[in-house]
Amino acid sequence: MDLSTSDFELFGLPQRFAQERSEIDARWKELQRGAHPDKFAAQGAAAQRVALQWSVRINEAYQRLKDPLRRAAYLCELAGAPIDAHSNTAMPGDFLMEQMDWREALDEADSEDELDALSERVTSRRRAMLARIAELLDVERDPRGAAQQVRALMFIERFAEDVEGRLAQLGQ
């Protein structure tokens, strides 16, 4: 195995956004079985260290591939369109307005029903954005456009966490 291969090559998967989670999981288990350090105990400490490095590499790749947002960001980076979320925060005006409306709705929500309704809107928007990212990456081959969508989806993911936090507070 070559440590410098892409996550997709490592897992034997096509380099595309659309993936079956069950295939990723099955391949991860198979790779982990083959690289488990205990299998190399008889070969000495050096072989176990190499196996441990492989195990870590496999786990890192698995974390990226199983998460649609991280997988999309990784594909954009592989295609030369890094996300640069810390330095590139420019968003279209309509997206920013939507975010402001959501924030206001979150601030004003004082019931579980209101928060659930907001959560539904966010979940729906997330699904639509993931579908658009898939189209941009796999069909249109537009990693720069996908990178912009990934940055926007990062905002939505953080907001969804805020909604869940508020729901947890109400449940106490």
PDB file of C-alpha atoms in Angstrom:
ATOM      1  CA  MET A   1       0.000   0.000   0.000  1.00  0.00           C
ATOM      2  CA  ASP A   2       1.117   3.527  -0.768  1.00  0.00           C
ATOM      3  CA  LEU A   3       0.493   6.197   1.870  1.00  0.00           C
ATOM      4  CA  SER A   4       0.260   8.892  -0.807  1.00  0.00           C
ATOM      5  CA  THR A   5      -2.747   7.420  -2.638  1.00  0.00           C
ATOM      6  CA  SER A   6      -6.028   9.270  -2.519  1.00  0.00           C
ATOM      7  CA  ASP A   7      -8.717   8.108  -0.135  1.00  0.00           C
ATOM      8  CA  PHE A   8     -10.698   6.828  -3.106  1.00  0.00           C
ATOM      9  CA  GLU A   9      -7.768   4.801  -4.423  1.00  0.00           C
ATOM     10  CA  LEU A  10      -7.074   3.450  -0.946  1.00  0.00           C
ATOM     11  CA  PHE A  11     -10.676   2.287  -0.600  1.00  0.00           C
ATOM     12  CA  GLY A  12     -10.947   1.103  -4.220  1.00  0.00           C
ATOM     13  CA  LEU A  13     -13.819   3.476  -4.917  1.00  0.00           C
ATOM     14  CA  PRO A  14     -14.487   5.693  -7.928  1.00  0.00           C
ATOM     15  CA  GLN A  15     -13.443   9.295  -7.373  1.00  0.00           C
ATOM     16  CA  ARG A  16     -16.897  10.851  -7.268  1.00  0.00           C
ATOM     17  CA  PHE A  17     -19.258  12.380  -4.745  1.00  0.00           C
ATOM     18  CA  ALA A  18     -22.035   9.801  -5.068  1.00  0.00           C
ATOM     19  CA  GLN A  19     -21.056   6.852  -2.886  1.00  0.00           C
ATOM     20  CA  GLU A  20     -22.911   4.100  -1.096  1.00  0.00           C
ATOM     21  CA  ARG A  21     -22.266   4.341   2.630  1.00  0.00           C
ATOM     22  CA  SER A  22     -22.504   0.553   2.927  1.00  0.00           C
ATOM     23  CA  GLU A  23     -19.644   0.161   0.415  1.00  0.00           C
ATOM     24  CA  ILE A  24     -17.492   2.649   2.311  1.00  0.00           C
ATOM     25  CA  ASP A  25     -18.197   0.864   5.608  1.00  0.00           C
ATOM     26  CA  ALA A  26     -17.523  -2.593   4.165  1.00  0.00           C
ATOM     27  CA  ARG A  27     -14.275  -1.500   2.554  1.00  0.00           C
ATOM     28  CA  TRP A  28     -13.162   0.193   5.805  1.00  0.00           C
ATOM     29  CA  LYS A  29     -13.708  -3.017   7.776  1.00  0.00           C
ATOM     30  CA  GLU A  30     -11.822  -5.031   5.177  1.00  0.00           C
ATOM     31  CA  LEU A  31      -8.894  -2.613   5.151  1.00  0.00           C
ATOM     32  CA  GLN A  32      -8.771  -2.447   8.947  1.00  0.00           C
ATOM     33  CA  ARG A  33      -8.709  -6.238   9.219  1.00  0.00           C
ATOM     34  CA  GLY A  34      -5.738  -6.355   6.858  1.00  0.00           C
ATOM     35  CA  ALA A  35      -3.801  -3.578   8.593  1.00  0.00           C
ATOM     36  CA  HIS A  36      -4.539  -4.332  12.242  1.00  0.00           C
ATOM     37  CA  PRO A  37      -1.263  -4.117  14.233  1.00  0.00           C
ATOM     38  CA  ASP A  38      -2.025  -7.366  16.110  1.00  0.00           C
ATOM     39  CA  LYS A  39      -1.702  -9.279  12.831  1.00  0.00           C
ATOM     40  CA  PHE A  40       1.934  -8.191  12.693  1.00  0.00           C
ATOM     41  CA  ALA A  41       2.925  -9.021  16.278  1.00  0.00           C
ATOM     42  CA  ALA A  42       5.111 -11.928  15.172  1.00  0.00           C
ATOM     43  CA  GLN A  43       6.989  -9.682  12.718  1.00  0.00           C
ATOM     44  CA  GLY A  44       8.270  -7.323  15.389  1.00  0.00           C
ATOM     45  CA  ALA A  45       7.837  -3.765  16.552  1.00  0.00           C
ATOM     46  CA  ALA A  46       8.761  -2.136  13.235  1.00  0.00           C
ATOM     47  CA  ALA A  47       6.079  -4.063  11.355  1.00  0.00           C
ATOM     48  CA  GLN A  48       3.540  -3.175  14.039  1.00  0.00           C
ATOM     49  CA  ARG A  49       4.419   0.525  13.747  1.00  0.00           C
ATOM     50  CA  VAL A  50       3.909   0.400   9.980  1.00  0.00           C
ATOM     51  CA  ALA A  51       0.597  -1.389  10.486  1.00  0.00           C
ATOM     52  CA  LEU A  52      -0.423   1.266  13.003  1.00  0.00           C
ATOM     53  CA  GLN A  53       0.417   3.995  10.470  1.00  0.00           C
ATOM     54  CA  TRP A  54      -1.779   2.215   7.944  1.00  0.00           C
ATOM     55  CA  SER A  55      -4.559   1.849  10.443  1.00  0.00           C
ATOM     56  CA  VAL A  56      -4.457   5.590  11.176  1.00  0.00           C
ATOM     57  CA  ARG A  57      -4.380   6.405   7.437  1.00  0.00           C
ATOM     58  CA  ILE A  58      -7.360   4.116   6.802  1.00  0.00           C
ATOM     59  CA  ASN A  59      -9.338   5.706   9.648  1.00  0.00           C
ATOM     60  CA  GLU A  60      -8.593   9.232   8.411  1.00  0.00           C
ATOM     61  CA  ALA A  61      -9.733   8.299   4.898  1.00  0.00           C
ATOM     62  CA  TYR A  62     -12.854   6.652   6.306  1.00  0.00           C
ATOM     63  CA  GLN A  63     -13.788   9.791   8.252  1.00  0.00           C
ATOM     64  CA  ARG A  64     -13.491  11.885   5.070  1.00  0.00           C
ATOM     65  CA  LEU A  65     -15.309   9.466   2.785  1.00  0.00           C
ATOM     66  CA  LYS A  66     -18.253   8.619   5.036  1.00  0.00           C
ATOM     67  CA  ASP A  67     -19.216  12.252   5.687  1.00  0.00           C
ATOM     68  CA  PRO A  68     -20.801  13.863   2.596  1.00  0.00           C
ATOM     69  CA  LEU A  69     -19.599  17.363   3.507  1.00  0.00           C
ATOM     70  CA  ARG A  70     -16.025  16.243   4.125  1.00  0.00           C
ATOM     71  CA  ARG A  71     -16.089  14.046   1.005  1.00  0.00           C
ATOM     72  CA  ALA A  72     -17.248  17.005  -1.107  1.00  0.00           C
ATOM     73  CA  ALA A  73     -14.552  19.265   0.339  1.00  0.00           C
ATOM     74  CA  TYR A  74     -11.927  16.588  -0.327  1.00  0.00           C
ATOM     75  CA  LEU A  75     -13.057  16.165  -3.948  1.00  0.00           C
ATOM     76  CA  CYS A  76     -12.910  19.924  -4.464  1.00  0.00           C
ATOM     77  CA  GLU A  77      -9.374  20.006  -3.073  1.00  0.00           C
ATOM     78  CA  LEU A  78      -8.302  17.067  -5.260  1.00  0.00           C
ATOM     79  CA  ALA A  79      -9.631  18.980  -8.270  1.00  0.00           C
ATOM     80  CA  GLY A  80      -7.663  22.126  -7.381  1.00  0.00           C
ATOM     81  CA  ALA A  81     -10.532  24.082  -5.804  1.00  0.00           C
ATOM     82  CA  PRO A  82      -9.707  24.218  -2.091  1.00  0.00           C
ATOM     83  CA  ILE A  83     -12.502  25.237   0.243  1.00  0.00           C
ATOM     84  CA  ASP A  84     -10.466  27.871   2.138  1.00  0.00           C
ATOM     85  CA  ALA A  85     -13.366  28.294   4.581  1.00  0.00           C
ATOM     86  CA  HIS A  86     -11.306  30.477   6.918  1.00  0.00           C
ATOM     87  CA  SER A  87     -10.205  32.967   4.297  1.00  0.00           C
ATOM     88  CA  ASN A  88     -13.037  32.798   1.763  1.00  0.00           C
ATOM     89  CA  THR A  89     -16.342  33.578   3.443  1.00  0.00           C
ATOM     90  CA  ALA A  90     -17.995  35.428   0.555  1.00  0.00           C
ATOM     91  CA  MET A  91     -21.575  34.257   0.067  1.00  0.00           C
ATOM     92  CA  PRO A  92     -24.367  35.342  -2.261  1.00  0.00           C
ATOM     93  CA  GLY A  93     -26.727  37.941  -0.827  1.00  0.00           C
ATOM     94  CA  ASP A  94     -29.791  35.697  -0.948  1.00  0.00           C
ATOM     95  CA  PHE A  95     -27.967  33.040   1.055  1.00  0.00           C
ATOM     96  CA  LEU A  96     -26.946  35.595   3.667  1.00  0.00           C
ATOM     97  CA  MET A  97     -30.533  36.840   3.900  1.00  0.00           C
ATOM     98  CA  GLU A  98     -31.735  33.291   4.428  1.00  0.00           C
ATOM     99  CA  GLN A  99     -29.175  32.836   7.199  1.00  0.00           C
ATOM    100  CA  MET A 100     -30.302  36.069   8.866  1.00  0.00           C
ATOM    101  CA  ASP A 101     -33.934  34.938   8.698  1.00  0.00           C
ATOM    102  CA  TRP A 102     -33.020  31.591  10.241  1.00  0.00           C
ATOM    103  CA  ARG A 103     -31.028  33.263  13.020  1.00  0.00           C
ATOM    104  CA  GLU A 104     -33.948  35.541  13.790  1.00  0.00           C
ATOM    105  CA  ALA A 105     -36.333  32.571  13.826  1.00  0.00           C
ATOM    106  CA  LEU A 106     -33.967  30.718  16.172  1.00  0.00           C
ATOM    107  CA  ASP A 107     -33.720  33.696  18.508  1.00  0.00           C
ATOM    108  CA  GLU A 108     -37.501  34.094  18.602  1.00  0.00           C
ATOM    109  CA  ALA A 109     -38.364  30.386  18.899  1.00  0.00           C
ATOM    110  CA  ASP A 110     -39.642  29.526  22.325  1.00  0.00           C
ATOM    111  CA  SER A 111     -41.290  26.169  21.729  1.00  0.00           C
ATOM    112  CA  GLU A 112     -40.178  22.758  20.613  1.00  0.00           C
ATOM    113  CA  ASP A 113     -42.643  22.901  17.710  1.00  0.00           C
ATOM    114  CA  GLU A 114     -41.098  26.118  16.375  1.00  0.00           C
ATOM    115  CA  LEU A 115     -37.611  24.668  16.665  1.00  0.00           C
ATOM    116  CA  ASP A 116     -38.695  21.427  14.997  1.00  0.00           C
ATOM    117  CA  ALA A 117     -40.172  23.393  12.098  1.00  0.00           C
ATOM    118  CA  LEU A 118     -36.933  25.355  11.740  1.00  0.00           C
ATOM    119  CA  SER A 119     -34.943  22.134  11.894  1.00  0.00           C
ATOM    120  CA  GLU A 120     -37.098  20.706   9.082  1.00  0.00           C
ATOM    121  CA  ARG A 121     -36.383  23.762   6.902  1.00  0.00           C
ATOM    122  CA  VAL A 122     -32.655  23.424   7.564  1.00  0.00           C
ATOM    123  CA  THR A 123     -32.690  19.680   6.838  1.00  0.00           C
ATOM    124  CA  SER A 124     -34.553  20.254   3.587  1.00  0.00           C
ATOM    125  CA  ARG A 125     -32.077  22.947   2.523  1.00  0.00           C
ATOM    126  CA  ARG A 126     -29.168  20.652   3.445  1.00  0.00           C
ATOM    127  CA  ARG A 127     -30.563  17.844   1.268  1.00  0.00           C
ATOM    128  CA  ALA A 128     -31.016  20.224  -1.658  1.00  0.00           C
ATOM    129  CA  MET A 129     -27.477  21.543  -1.295  1.00  0.00           C
ATOM    130  CA  LEU A 130     -26.000  18.029  -1.158  1.00  0.00           C
ATOM    131  CA  ALA A 131     -27.899  17.172  -4.344  1.00  0.00           C
ATOM    132  CA  ARG A 132     -26.542  20.319  -6.015  1.00  0.00           C
ATOM    133  CA  ILE A 133     -23.002  19.495  -4.875  1.00  0.00           C
ATOM    134  CA  ALA A 134     -23.362  15.993  -6.351  1.00  0.00           C
ATOM    135  CA  GLU A 135     -24.508  17.500  -9.628  1.00  0.00           C
ATOM    136  CA  LEU A 136     -21.669  20.027  -9.692  1.00  0.00           C
ATOM    137  CA  LEU A 137     -18.999  17.438  -8.913  1.00  0.00           C
ATOM    138  CA  ASP A 138     -20.199  14.328 -10.717  1.00  0.00           C
ATOM    139  CA  VAL A 139     -22.141  15.704 -13.681  1.00  0.00           C
ATOM    140  CA  GLU A 140     -21.007  19.251 -14.444  1.00  0.00           C
ATOM    141  CA  ARG A 141     -17.424  18.686 -13.266  1.00  0.00           C
ATOM    142  CA  ASP A 142     -17.398  22.146 -11.659  1.00  0.00           C
ATOM    143  CA  PRO A 143     -15.259  21.886  -8.509  1.00  0.00           C
ATOM    144  CA  ARG A 144     -15.126  25.670  -8.027  1.00  0.00           C
ATOM    145  CA  GLY A 145     -18.913  25.908  -8.027  1.00  0.00           C
ATOM    146  CA  ALA A 146     -19.058  22.909  -5.701  1.00  0.00           C
ATOM    147  CA  ALA A 147     -16.515  24.544  -3.369  1.00  0.00           C
ATOM    148  CA  GLN A 148     -18.815  27.566  -3.007  1.00  0.00           C
ATOM    149  CA  GLN A 149     -21.707  25.248  -2.183  1.00  0.00           C
ATOM    150  CA  VAL A 150     -19.551  23.355   0.336  1.00  0.00           C
ATOM    151  CA  ARG A 151     -18.685  26.611   2.107  1.00  0.00           C
ATOM    152  CA  ALA A 152     -22.381  27.485   2.282  1.00  0.00           C
ATOM    153  CA  LEU A 153     -23.226  24.023   3.558  1.00  0.00           C
ATOM    154  CA  MET A 154     -20.673  24.487   6.335  1.00  0.00           C
ATOM    155  CA  PHE A 155     -22.699  27.489   7.531  1.00  0.00           C
ATOM    156  CA  ILE A 156     -25.863  25.412   7.426  1.00  0.00           C
ATOM    157  CA  GLU A 157     -24.259  22.564   9.373  1.00  0.00           C
ATOM    158  CA  ARG A 158     -23.176  24.956  12.122  1.00  0.00           C
ATOM    159  CA  PHE A 159     -26.640  26.479  12.238  1.00  0.00           C
ATOM    160  CA  ALA A 160     -28.217  23.016  12.480  1.00  0.00           C
ATOM    161  CA  GLU A 161     -25.993  22.361  15.514  1.00  0.00           C
ATOM    162  CA  ASP A 162     -27.265  25.591  17.073  1.00  0.00           C
ATOM    163  CA  VAL A 163     -30.858  24.491  16.525  1.00  0.00           C
ATOM    164  CA  GLU A 164     -30.114  21.116  18.123  1.00  0.00           C
ATOM    165  CA  GLY A 165     -28.493  22.901  21.053  1.00  0.00           C
ATOM    166  CA  ARG A 166     -31.602  25.011  21.570  1.00  0.00           C
ATOM    167  CA  LEU A 167     -33.799  21.915  21.381  1.00  0.00           C
ATOM    168  CA  ALA A 168     -31.643  20.264  24.035  1.00  0.00           C
ATOM    169  CA  GLN A 169     -31.969  23.353  26.257  1.00  0.00           C
ATOM    170  CA  LEU A 170     -35.754  23.267  25.969  1.00  0.00           C
ATOM    171  CA  GLY A 171     -35.792  19.601  26.854  1.00  0.00           C
ATOM    172  CA  GLN A 172     -34.048  20.152  30.179  1.00  0.00           C
TER     173      GLN A 172
END
